Amino acid sequence: MFDNHLIGSLPSEVGLLINLVELDASGNNLSAEIPNSLGSCIMLVSLHLEGNEFQGIIPQSLKSLRSLEEIVLSSNNLSEQIPEFLGKFRFLRHLNLSYNNFEGKMPEEGIFSNATGLSILGNPNLCGGRSKLHLPACPNIKPHSSRGLLARKVVISVACALAIIIGMSCFIGARSMLKRPRSIPVISRSYKDWKVGVSYSELVQSTDGFSTENLIGSGSFGSVYKGLVPGDGTLVAVKVLNLQQQGASKSFMDECKALRSVRHRNLLKIITACSSIDNQGQDFKSLVFEYMVNGSLEMWLHLRNDEHTQSKRLSLVQRLDIAIDVASALDYLHHRCETSIVHCDMKPNNVLLDEDMVAHVGDFGLARFLLEASNDPAQSQSISTGLKGSIGYIPPEYGMGGQVSILGDVYSFGILLLEMFTRRCPTDDMFKDGMSIHQFIAMAMPDHAMDIVDPLLLVECEVVDVDGSPIQARRLVECSISVMQIGLSCSATSPSERMLMDVVVNKLKTIRDSYLNLRGRG
């Protein structure tokens, strides 16, 4: 129910939805206070109430929503202090309280210590907090003498009189503004504005004319540029889609709204979209995503042999965490969306890493959308051929005319998993004359696993057992063998032999927990 024209208050009956996972009432005209009953929705993961006219405080009842991963309350009229309990939410990664009337001392725990996951712009009366936030120090309140107290009373009286005069002026001005038709809330240009929609000229400005200096990647679906949101300098990633035919994708914005409603902590968040005409009069379609500061998994797996290699290598646990993140995202797309979404291009370039090295899968849903966008059967066939994946990750059945399916994604994930733990790309020159990365690893398992595991992982092996053998090496290789066996199962030639992603997630978590327990004892 986001981006509508809903008015009035958010019904207290929302508290009856105890299994509610996501609530998005953003971009409406809702007012009054956030209902206390919302605290009953203990399964809530994502809460979006931005772009409304909510007043009062953030209710204390929300402290029971400990599963929340993102809270966006920007562009409202909320006031008083920001509650301390938000800093105790263990899973909270994104908190946006910008453009409200919050005041007083900033909390410092949890999300409030993470400047990249927190936005508090447009709250000039906040103070204190972590130094990264660059807020003014909170004033020290000292006892006043009787003479000073009298002076204070005079000042307060004058200030109150002025406040009443200013308040009346604001009231009269607000009354006159309410007579005008109202659409999207207008605030200073920021990340919030772009949630509703963005123009071609704004994207040109933000990417410096789609300059090559800002080009950060390209693939089956289009080119990606780094951009700056005008005004506050927030970094975003702008993907310009490959659309050649005139009048293509008439339902583009509707599709984008649907994709925006697909939310998971390991999916790359779509901020907004642009459907316009470029400077040459051609159709222009673009998506704007959150910018991931640590780039793609591809960059981390295939670093050049230079001085940065050792400082940027991925540890075993990091690889396990990333594998679990990607598997969780695919499990969500395959089994937990209203309609299953097949990714069609699962590869390291489409796995992006944030500041905490949490993986976010990008380009989900675009294959289906671009196929539906074309009205030309011949072009649809051409697009279909190009959107079934990237060389090395395409399941064998697609090459024989098979339909795209979630089991095709499982195959691509299996190849990605093998690549992560051997750091061998499936398109390496060594894989030719019928040899594939799947066959290469299957032949080495399990006796020669040490020979194919990424050598950079072996740097972790330092502890020596009583017989002189490295304990960590043995455990690390055992763990890697278990993971690669999952990769081999997922990339089996026959789709019926592949694991489903929910099974993969559970198996990978078990392997990670077992390795961490053994390492702790070692």
Coordinates of C-alpha atoms in Angstrom, one line a residue:
M1 CA 0.0 0.0 0.0
F2 CA 3.0 2.3 -0.6
D3 CA 2.8 5.4 -2.9
N4 CA -1.0 5.8 -2.8
H5 CA -3.2 8.6 -1.4
L6 CA -4.2 7.0 1.9
I7 CA -5.3 9.5 4.6
G8 CA -6.1 9.3 8.3
S9 CA -4.3 7.2 10.8
L10 CA -2.7 3.8 10.5
P11 CA -5.4 1.5 12.0
S12 CA -4.6 0.0 15.4
E13 CA -5.9 -3.4 14.0
V14 CA -2.5 -3.7 12.3
G15 CA -1.4 -5.3 15.6
L16 CA -3.6 -8.3 14.8
L17 CA -1.3 -9.2 12.0
I18 CA 1.1 -11.1 14.2
N19 CA 2.7 -13.0 11.3
L20 CA 3.3 -9.8 9.3
V21 CA 6.9 -9.8 7.9
E22 CA 6.9 -6.5 5.9
L23 CA 4.9 -3.4 6.3
D24 CA 5.3 -0.6 3.6
A25 CA 2.9 2.3 4.0
S26 CA 5.3 4.9 2.6
G27 CA 4.5 7.8 0.3
N28 CA 0.9 8.3 1.6
N29 CA -0.8 11.0 3.6
L30 CA -1.1 9.1 6.9
S31 CA -1.1 11.2 10.0
A32 CA -1.7 10.9 13.8
E33 CA 0.7 8.7 15.8
I34 CA 2.3 5.4 15.0
P35 CA -0.1 3.0 16.8
N36 CA 1.2 1.2 19.9
S37 CA -0.4 -2.0 18.6
L38 CA 2.3 -2.3 16.0
G39 CA 4.5 -3.8 18.7
S40 CA 2.5 -7.0 18.5
C41 CA 3.8 -7.7 15.0
I42 CA 6.8 -9.6 16.4
M43 CA 7.7 -11.3 13.1
L44 CA 8.2 -7.9 11.4
V45 CA 11.5 -7.7 9.4
S46 CA 10.9 -4.5 7.3
L47 CA 9.1 -1.4 8.4
H48 CA 8.6 1.5 5.9
L49 CA 6.4 4.5 7.0
E50 CA 8.4 7.3 5.3
G51 CA 6.8 10.1 3.4
N52 CA 3.8 10.6 5.6
E53 CA 2.7 13.0 8.4
F54 CA 3.1 10.8 11.4
Q55 CA 3.4 12.8 14.6
G56 CA 4.5 12.2 18.2
I57 CA 7.2 9.8 19.3
I58 CA 8.4 6.4 18.2
P59 CA 6.3 4.2 20.6
Q60 CA 8.0 2.2 23.3
S61 CA 5.9 -0.8 22.3
L62 CA 8.1 -1.3 19.2
K63 CA 11.0 -2.5 21.5
S64 CA 9.4 -6.0 21.1
L65 CA 10.1 -6.0 17.3
R66 CA 13.6 -7.6 17.7
S67 CA 13.5 -9.2 14.2
L68 CA 13.6 -5.9 12.4
E69 CA 16.3 -5.5 9.8
E70 CA 15.3 -2.2 8.3
I71 CA 13.3 0.8 9.7
V72 CA 12.6 3.8 7.5
L73 CA 10.6 6.6 9.2
S74 CA 12.0 9.6 7.2
S75 CA 10.0 12.6 6.1
N76 CA 7.4 12.6 8.9
N77 CA 6.8 14.9 11.9
L78 CA 8.1 12.6 14.6
S79 CA 9.7 14.3 17.6
E80 CA 11.4 14.1 21.0
Q81 CA 14.3 11.8 21.6
I82 CA 15.3 8.8 19.5
P83 CA 14.6 5.8 21.7
E84 CA 17.6 3.9 23.1
F85 CA 16.0 0.5 22.4
L86 CA 16.6 0.7 18.7
G87 CA 20.3 0.3 19.4
K88 CA 19.6 -3.1 21.0
F89 CA 18.1 -4.6 17.8
R90 CA 20.7 -7.2 16.8
F91 CA 19.6 -7.6 13.2
L92 CA 18.9 -4.0 12.4
R93 CA 21.1 -2.9 9.4
H94 CA 19.3 0.1 8.0
L95 CA 17.7 2.9 10.1
N96 CA 16.5 6.1 8.3
L97 CA 15.1 8.8 10.6
S98 CA 15.9 11.8 8.3
Y99 CA 13.7 14.9 8.1
N100 CA 11.8 14.7 11.3
N101 CA 11.9 16.8 14.5
F102 CA 14.0 14.5 16.7
E103 CA 16.0 16.2 19.4
G104 CA 18.4 15.5 22.3
K105 CA 21.2 13.1 22.7
M106 CA 21.8 10.4 20.1
P107 CA 22.1 6.8 21.3
E108 CA 25.5 5.2 20.6
E109 CA 24.9 1.4 20.7
G110 CA 24.1 -1.0 17.8
I111 CA 23.0 0.6 14.6
F112 CA 23.9 4.0 16.0
S113 CA 27.6 3.1 15.8
N114 CA 27.3 2.2 12.1
A115 CA 27.3 5.5 10.2
T116 CA 26.8 3.8 6.9
G117 CA 23.5 2.1 8.0
L118 CA 22.1 5.1 9.7
S119 CA 20.6 8.3 8.2
I120 CA 19.6 11.3 10.5
L121 CA 19.7 14.2 8.0
G122 CA 17.3 17.0 8.6
N123 CA 17.1 16.8 12.4
P124 CA 19.0 19.9 13.5
N125 CA 18.3 19.5 17.2
L126 CA 20.2 16.2 17.7
C127 CA 23.5 16.2 19.5
G128 CA 26.2 13.8 20.8
G129 CA 26.4 10.3 19.5
R130 CA 29.4 8.7 17.8
S131 CA 32.1 11.0 16.3
K132 CA 31.4 9.6 12.8
L133 CA 28.0 11.4 12.8
H134 CA 29.6 14.8 13.2
L135 CA 26.9 16.1 15.5
P136 CA 27.5 19.0 17.9
A137 CA 28.3 18.2 21.5
C138 CA 25.3 18.1 23.9
P139 CA 25.3 21.2 26.2
N140 CA 26.0 20.7 29.9
I141 CA 23.1 21.8 32.1
K142 CA 24.4 23.5 35.2
P143 CA 22.5 24.9 38.2
H144 CA 21.6 28.6 37.9
S145 CA 21.6 31.3 40.6
S146 CA 18.3 33.1 41.5
R147 CA 19.4 36.1 39.5
G148 CA 20.1 33.9 36.5
L149 CA 16.8 32.1 37.0
L150 CA 14.9 35.5 36.8
A151 CA 16.8 36.3 33.6
R152 CA 15.9 32.9 32.2
K153 CA 12.2 33.5 32.9
V154 CA 12.2 36.8 31.1
V155 CA 14.0 35.2 28.1
I156 CA 11.5 32.2 28.1
S157 CA 8.5 34.6 28.2
V158 CA 9.8 36.5 25.2
A159 CA 10.6 33.3 23.4
C160 CA 7.1 31.9 24.0
A161 CA 5.5 35.1 22.7
L162 CA 7.7 34.9 19.5
A163 CA 6.9 31.2 19.2
I164 CA 3.1 31.9 19.3
I165 CA 3.5 34.6 16.6
I166 CA 5.6 32.3 14.4
G167 CA 3.3 29.3 15.1
M168 CA 0.2 31.4 13.9
S169 CA 2.1 32.4 10.8
C170 CA 3.0 28.8 10.0
F171 CA -0.6 27.7 10.7
I172 CA -2.0 30.3 8.2
G173 CA 0.7 29.3 5.7
A174 CA -0.1 25.6 6.1
R175 CA -3.8 26.2 5.7
S176 CA -3.2 27.9 2.4
M177 CA -0.9 25.1 1.2
L178 CA -3.5 22.4 2.0
K179 CA -5.9 24.0 -0.5
R180 CA -3.5 23.1 -3.3
P181 CA -3.5 19.5 -4.7
R182 CA -0.9 17.4 -3.0
S183 CA 1.1 14.6 -4.5
I184 CA 4.5 13.4 -3.3
P185 CA 5.9 15.1 -0.2
V186 CA 8.5 17.6 -1.1
I187 CA 11.7 17.7 0.9
S188 CA 15.3 18.8 0.1
R189 CA 16.7 16.6 -2.6
S190 CA 17.9 13.4 -1.1
Y191 CA 17.8 9.6 -1.2
K192 CA 14.2 9.8 -0.1
D193 CA 13.1 11.7 -3.3
W194 CA 14.5 9.0 -5.4
K195 CA 12.4 6.3 -3.8
V196 CA 9.4 7.6 -5.8
G197 CA 11.0 8.2 -9.2
V198 CA 13.8 9.9 -10.9
S199 CA 14.2 11.7 -14.3
Y200 CA 16.7 11.0 -17.1
S201 CA 18.3 14.4 -16.6
E202 CA 18.9 13.7 -12.9
L203 CA 20.6 10.4 -13.7
V204 CA 22.8 12.1 -16.3
Q205 CA 23.8 14.7 -13.6
S206 CA 24.4 12.1 -10.9
T207 CA 26.6 9.9 -13.2
D208 CA 28.5 12.8 -14.8
G209 CA 26.8 12.0 -18.2
F210 CA 27.3 8.2 -17.7
S211 CA 31.0 8.8 -17.9
T212 CA 33.5 5.9 -18.4
E213 CA 35.1 6.9 -15.1
N214 CA 31.8 6.1 -13.3
L215 CA 31.3 2.8 -15.2
I216 CA 31.6 0.0 -12.6
G217 CA 30.4 -3.0 -14.5
S218 CA 28.4 -4.4 -17.4
G219 CA 26.6 -7.7 -18.1
S220 CA 23.7 -9.4 -19.8
F221 CA 21.1 -6.9 -18.6
G222 CA 23.0 -3.6 -19.1
S223 CA 25.7 -1.3 -17.8
V224 CA 26.1 -0.1 -14.2
Y225 CA 27.4 3.3 -13.2
K226 CA 28.3 4.9 -9.9
G227 CA 26.1 7.9 -9.1
L228 CA 25.8 10.6 -6.5
V229 CA 22.3 11.7 -5.2
P230 CA 22.3 15.5 -5.7
G231 CA 22.2 17.4 -2.5
D232 CA 23.4 14.9 0.1
G233 CA 26.1 13.0 -1.9
T234 CA 24.7 9.5 -1.2
L235 CA 26.3 6.9 -3.5
V236 CA 24.0 4.8 -5.7
A237 CA 24.4 2.3 -8.5
V238 CA 22.6 3.1 -11.7
K239 CA 21.9 0.2 -14.1
V240 CA 21.0 1.3 -17.6
L241 CA 19.1 -1.6 -19.2
N242 CA 19.8 -2.9 -22.7
L243 CA 16.5 -2.1 -24.6
Q244 CA 16.9 -1.6 -28.3
Q245 CA 13.3 -1.6 -29.7
Q246 CA 11.1 1.5 -29.7
G247 CA 8.2 1.4 -27.3
A248 CA 9.5 -1.6 -25.3
S249 CA 8.4 -2.5 -21.8
K250 CA 5.3 -0.3 -21.4
S251 CA 4.7 -1.8 -18.0
F252 CA 8.2 -1.0 -16.8
M253 CA 7.3 1.1 -13.8
D254 CA 4.6 -1.5 -12.7
E255 CA 7.3 -4.2 -12.9
C256 CA 9.7 -2.1 -10.9
K257 CA 7.1 -1.6 -8.2
A258 CA 6.7 -5.4 -8.0
L259 CA 10.4 -5.9 -7.8
R260 CA 10.7 -3.2 -5.1
S261 CA 8.2 -5.2 -3.0
V262 CA 10.5 -8.3 -3.2
R263 CA 12.6 -7.7 -0.1
H264 CA 15.2 -9.8 1.6
R265 CA 18.3 -8.8 3.5
N266 CA 20.4 -10.6 0.9
L267 CA 18.8 -9.1 -2.2
L268 CA 20.1 -5.8 -3.6
K269 CA 17.6 -3.2 -2.8
I270 CA 16.0 -1.3 -5.7
I271 CA 15.6 2.3 -4.7
T272 CA 13.7 3.6 -7.8
A273 CA 13.5 3.5 -11.5
C274 CA 13.5 5.7 -14.6
S275 CA 11.4 5.2 -17.7
S276 CA 12.1 8.0 -20.2
I277 CA 13.6 9.1 -23.6
D278 CA 17.3 9.7 -23.9
N279 CA 19.1 12.5 -25.8
Q280 CA 18.9 10.5 -29.0
G281 CA 15.1 10.0 -28.7
Q282 CA 15.5 6.3 -27.8
D283 CA 13.6 4.5 -25.0
F284 CA 15.6 4.7 -21.7
K285 CA 15.0 2.4 -18.8
S286 CA 17.1 2.4 -15.7
L287 CA 17.1 1.0 -12.2
V288 CA 18.8 2.6 -9.2
F289 CA 20.2 0.4 -6.5
E290 CA 21.9 0.8 -3.2
Y291 CA 25.7 1.1 -3.7
M292 CA 27.8 -1.7 -2.3
V293 CA 31.1 -0.3 -1.1
N294 CA 33.0 -3.7 -1.2
G295 CA 32.2 -4.3 -4.9
S296 CA 31.4 -7.7 -6.3
L297 CA 32.4 -11.2 -5.3
E298 CA 34.1 -11.5 -8.7
M299 CA 36.6 -8.8 -7.6
W300 CA 37.4 -10.5 -4.4
L301 CA 37.9 -14.0 -5.9
H302 CA 40.0 -13.0 -8.9
L303 CA 42.3 -10.3 -7.6
R304 CA 45.5 -9.5 -9.5
N305 CA 48.7 -10.7 -7.9
D306 CA 49.7 -7.5 -6.3
E307 CA 50.4 -6.0 -2.9
H308 CA 46.7 -5.9 -2.1
T309 CA 46.0 -9.6 -2.6
Q310 CA 46.9 -10.7 1.0
S311 CA 45.0 -7.8 2.6
K312 CA 41.8 -8.5 0.6
R313 CA 41.7 -12.3 0.6
L314 CA 38.5 -14.0 1.7
S315 CA 38.7 -16.2 4.8
L316 CA 37.0 -19.6 4.9
V317 CA 34.3 -18.3 7.3
Q318 CA 33.7 -15.2 5.1
R319 CA 33.2 -17.5 2.1
L320 CA 30.8 -19.7 4.0
D321 CA 28.8 -16.6 5.1
I322 CA 28.7 -15.3 1.6
A323 CA 27.6 -18.7 0.3
I324 CA 24.8 -18.9 2.9
D325 CA 23.7 -15.3 2.0
V326 CA 23.5 -16.1 -1.7
A327 CA 21.7 -19.4 -1.0
S328 CA 19.2 -17.6 1.3
A329 CA 18.5 -15.0 -1.4
L330 CA 17.8 -17.7 -4.0
D331 CA 15.7 -19.7 -1.5
Y332 CA 13.6 -16.6 -1.0
L333 CA 13.2 -15.9 -4.7
H334 CA 12.3 -19.6 -5.5
H335 CA 10.1 -20.6 -2.6
R336 CA 9.0 -17.6 -0.5
C337 CA 7.8 -15.0 -3.1
E338 CA 4.1 -14.9 -4.2
T339 CA 5.3 -16.0 -7.6
S340 CA 8.6 -17.9 -7.9
I341 CA 11.4 -15.7 -9.5
V342 CA 14.1 -17.4 -11.5
H343 CA 17.3 -15.4 -11.5
C344 CA 18.8 -16.7 -14.8
D345 CA 22.3 -15.2 -14.4
M346 CA 23.7 -16.3 -11.1
K347 CA 27.5 -15.6 -11.1
P348 CA 30.0 -13.8 -8.9
N349 CA 29.5 -10.5 -10.7
N350 CA 25.9 -10.4 -9.5
V351 CA 26.9 -10.9 -5.9
L352 CA 27.6 -7.6 -4.2
L353 CA 29.2 -7.0 -0.8
D354 CA 28.3 -4.3 1.6
E355 CA 30.5 -2.6 4.3
D356 CA 30.1 -5.6 6.6
M357 CA 30.8 -8.1 3.8
V358 CA 27.2 -9.2 3.8
A359 CA 26.3 -10.5 0.3
H360 CA 23.4 -9.0 -1.7
V361 CA 22.2 -10.7 -4.9
G362 CA 21.5 -8.3 -7.8
D363 CA 19.7 -8.5 -11.2
F364 CA 16.9 -10.7 -9.8
G365 CA 13.7 -10.6 -11.8
L366 CA 15.2 -8.8 -14.8
A367 CA 15.3 -11.8 -17.1
R368 CA 11.5 -12.4 -16.9
F369 CA 10.8 -8.7 -17.2
L370 CA 12.9 -8.2 -20.3
L371 CA 11.5 -11.3 -22.0
E372 CA 7.9 -10.0 -21.3
A373 CA 8.9 -6.5 -22.5
S374 CA 9.4 -7.4 -26.1
N375 CA 6.4 -7.5 -28.5
D376 CA 8.6 -8.8 -31.4
P377 CA 8.7 -12.7 -31.4
A378 CA 12.0 -12.8 -33.3
Q379 CA 13.5 -10.3 -30.8
S380 CA 12.0 -12.3 -27.9
Q381 CA 13.9 -15.4 -29.1
S382 CA 17.1 -13.4 -29.3
I383 CA 16.6 -11.9 -25.8
S384 CA 15.7 -15.4 -24.5
T385 CA 19.0 -16.8 -25.8
G386 CA 21.0 -14.0 -24.3
L387 CA 19.3 -14.1 -20.9
K388 CA 19.6 -17.7 -20.0
G389 CA 22.9 -17.0 -18.2
S390 CA 26.6 -16.4 -18.6
I391 CA 29.0 -18.8 -20.2
G392 CA 30.3 -21.3 -17.7
Y393 CA 27.3 -21.0 -15.4
I394 CA 24.5 -22.0 -17.9
P395 CA 22.9 -25.3 -17.0
P396 CA 23.2 -28.0 -19.7
E397 CA 19.4 -28.3 -20.3
Y398 CA 19.2 -24.6 -21.4
G399 CA 21.6 -25.5 -24.2
M400 CA 19.2 -28.2 -25.4
G401 CA 16.2 -25.9 -25.5
G402 CA 15.0 -26.5 -22.0
Q403 CA 12.8 -23.9 -20.2
V404 CA 14.3 -21.7 -17.5
S405 CA 13.6 -23.0 -14.0
I406 CA 14.7 -22.7 -10.4
L407 CA 16.8 -25.8 -10.9
G408 CA 18.7 -23.9 -13.5
D409 CA 19.6 -21.3 -10.8
V410 CA 20.6 -24.2 -8.5
Y411 CA 23.1 -25.4 -11.2
S412 CA 24.6 -21.9 -11.5
F413 CA 24.8 -21.6 -7.8
G414 CA 26.7 -24.9 -7.6
I415 CA 29.3 -23.7 -10.1
L416 CA 29.6 -20.4 -8.1
L417 CA 30.2 -22.5 -5.0
L418 CA 32.9 -24.6 -6.6
E419 CA 34.5 -21.4 -7.9
M420 CA 34.5 -19.7 -4.4
F421 CA 36.4 -22.5 -2.8
T422 CA 38.9 -23.3 -5.5
R423 CA 39.2 -19.7 -7.0
R424 CA 39.1 -21.3 -10.4
C425 CA 36.8 -19.6 -13.0
P426 CA 34.6 -22.0 -15.0
T427 CA 35.9 -20.3 -18.2
D428 CA 39.6 -20.8 -17.4
D429 CA 41.7 -22.1 -20.3
M430 CA 42.3 -25.3 -18.4
F431 CA 38.6 -26.3 -18.9
K432 CA 38.5 -27.4 -22.5
D433 CA 38.2 -30.5 -24.6
G434 CA 35.2 -31.6 -22.7
M435 CA 36.6 -30.9 -19.2
S436 CA 34.5 -28.6 -17.0
I437 CA 35.1 -27.3 -13.5
H438 CA 32.5 -29.8 -12.2
Q439 CA 34.4 -32.7 -13.7
F440 CA 37.8 -31.4 -12.6
I441 CA 36.7 -31.2 -8.9
A442 CA 34.7 -34.4 -9.0
M443 CA 37.9 -36.2 -10.2
A444 CA 40.0 -34.7 -7.4
M445 CA 37.5 -35.5 -4.6
P446 CA 38.1 -36.4 -1.9
D447 CA 41.7 -37.7 -1.9
H448 CA 43.3 -34.8 -3.7
A449 CA 41.1 -32.0 -2.3
M450 CA 44.1 -30.3 -0.8
D451 CA 45.5 -29.9 -4.4
I452 CA 42.4 -28.0 -5.6
V453 CA 41.4 -25.9 -2.6
D454 CA 42.3 -22.2 -3.0
P455 CA 45.9 -21.7 -1.8
L456 CA 44.9 -18.4 -0.1
L457 CA 42.7 -20.4 2.3
L458 CA 45.7 -22.4 3.5
V459 CA 47.3 -19.2 4.9
E460 CA 44.8 -19.6 7.8
C461 CA 46.5 -22.9 8.8
E462 CA 48.8 -22.2 11.7
V463 CA 48.1 -24.6 14.6
V464 CA 50.1 -27.9 14.6
D465 CA 48.8 -31.2 16.0
V466 CA 50.9 -33.6 18.2
D467 CA 51.9 -35.6 15.1
G468 CA 53.1 -32.5 13.4
S469 CA 50.2 -32.1 11.0
P470 CA 48.4 -28.8 10.8
I471 CA 45.1 -29.0 12.7
Q472 CA 43.5 -26.1 10.9
A473 CA 44.6 -27.3 7.5
R474 CA 42.9 -30.7 8.1
R475 CA 39.7 -29.1 9.4
L476 CA 39.7 -26.5 6.7
V477 CA 40.1 -29.1 4.0
E478 CA 37.4 -31.3 5.5
C479 CA 35.1 -28.3 5.6
S480 CA 35.9 -27.3 2.0
I481 CA 35.3 -30.9 0.9
S482 CA 31.8 -30.8 2.4
V483 CA 31.1 -27.5 0.7
M484 CA 32.4 -28.7 -2.7
Q485 CA 30.3 -31.8 -2.4
I486 CA 27.2 -29.5 -2.1
G487 CA 28.5 -27.6 -5.1
L488 CA 28.9 -30.9 -7.1
S489 CA 25.4 -32.0 -6.2
C490 CA 23.9 -28.6 -7.1
S491 CA 25.7 -28.6 -10.5
A492 CA 24.7 -32.2 -11.4
T493 CA 23.9 -32.7 -15.1
S494 CA 20.4 -34.0 -14.4
P495 CA 18.1 -31.3 -12.9
S496 CA 16.3 -34.0 -10.8
E497 CA 19.5 -34.8 -8.9
R498 CA 20.1 -31.2 -7.8
M499 CA 19.3 -30.0 -4.2
L500 CA 16.7 -27.4 -3.6
M501 CA 17.9 -24.1 -2.1
D502 CA 16.2 -24.5 1.3
V503 CA 18.2 -27.7 1.8
V504 CA 21.4 -26.0 0.6
V505 CA 20.9 -23.2 3.2
N506 CA 20.5 -25.7 6.1
K507 CA 23.5 -27.8 5.0
L508 CA 25.8 -24.8 4.6
K509 CA 24.8 -23.4 8.0
T510 CA 25.5 -26.8 9.6
I511 CA 29.0 -26.9 8.0
R512 CA 29.8 -23.4 9.1
D513 CA 28.6 -24.0 12.7
S514 CA 30.6 -27.3 12.9
Y515 CA 33.8 -25.6 11.6
L516 CA 33.5 -22.7 14.1
N517 CA 32.9 -25.1 17.0
L518 CA 36.0 -27.2 16.0
R519 CA 38.1 -24.1 15.5
G520 CA 37.1 -22.8 18.9
R521 CA 38.2 -26.0 20.6
G522 CA 41.5 -26.1 18.6

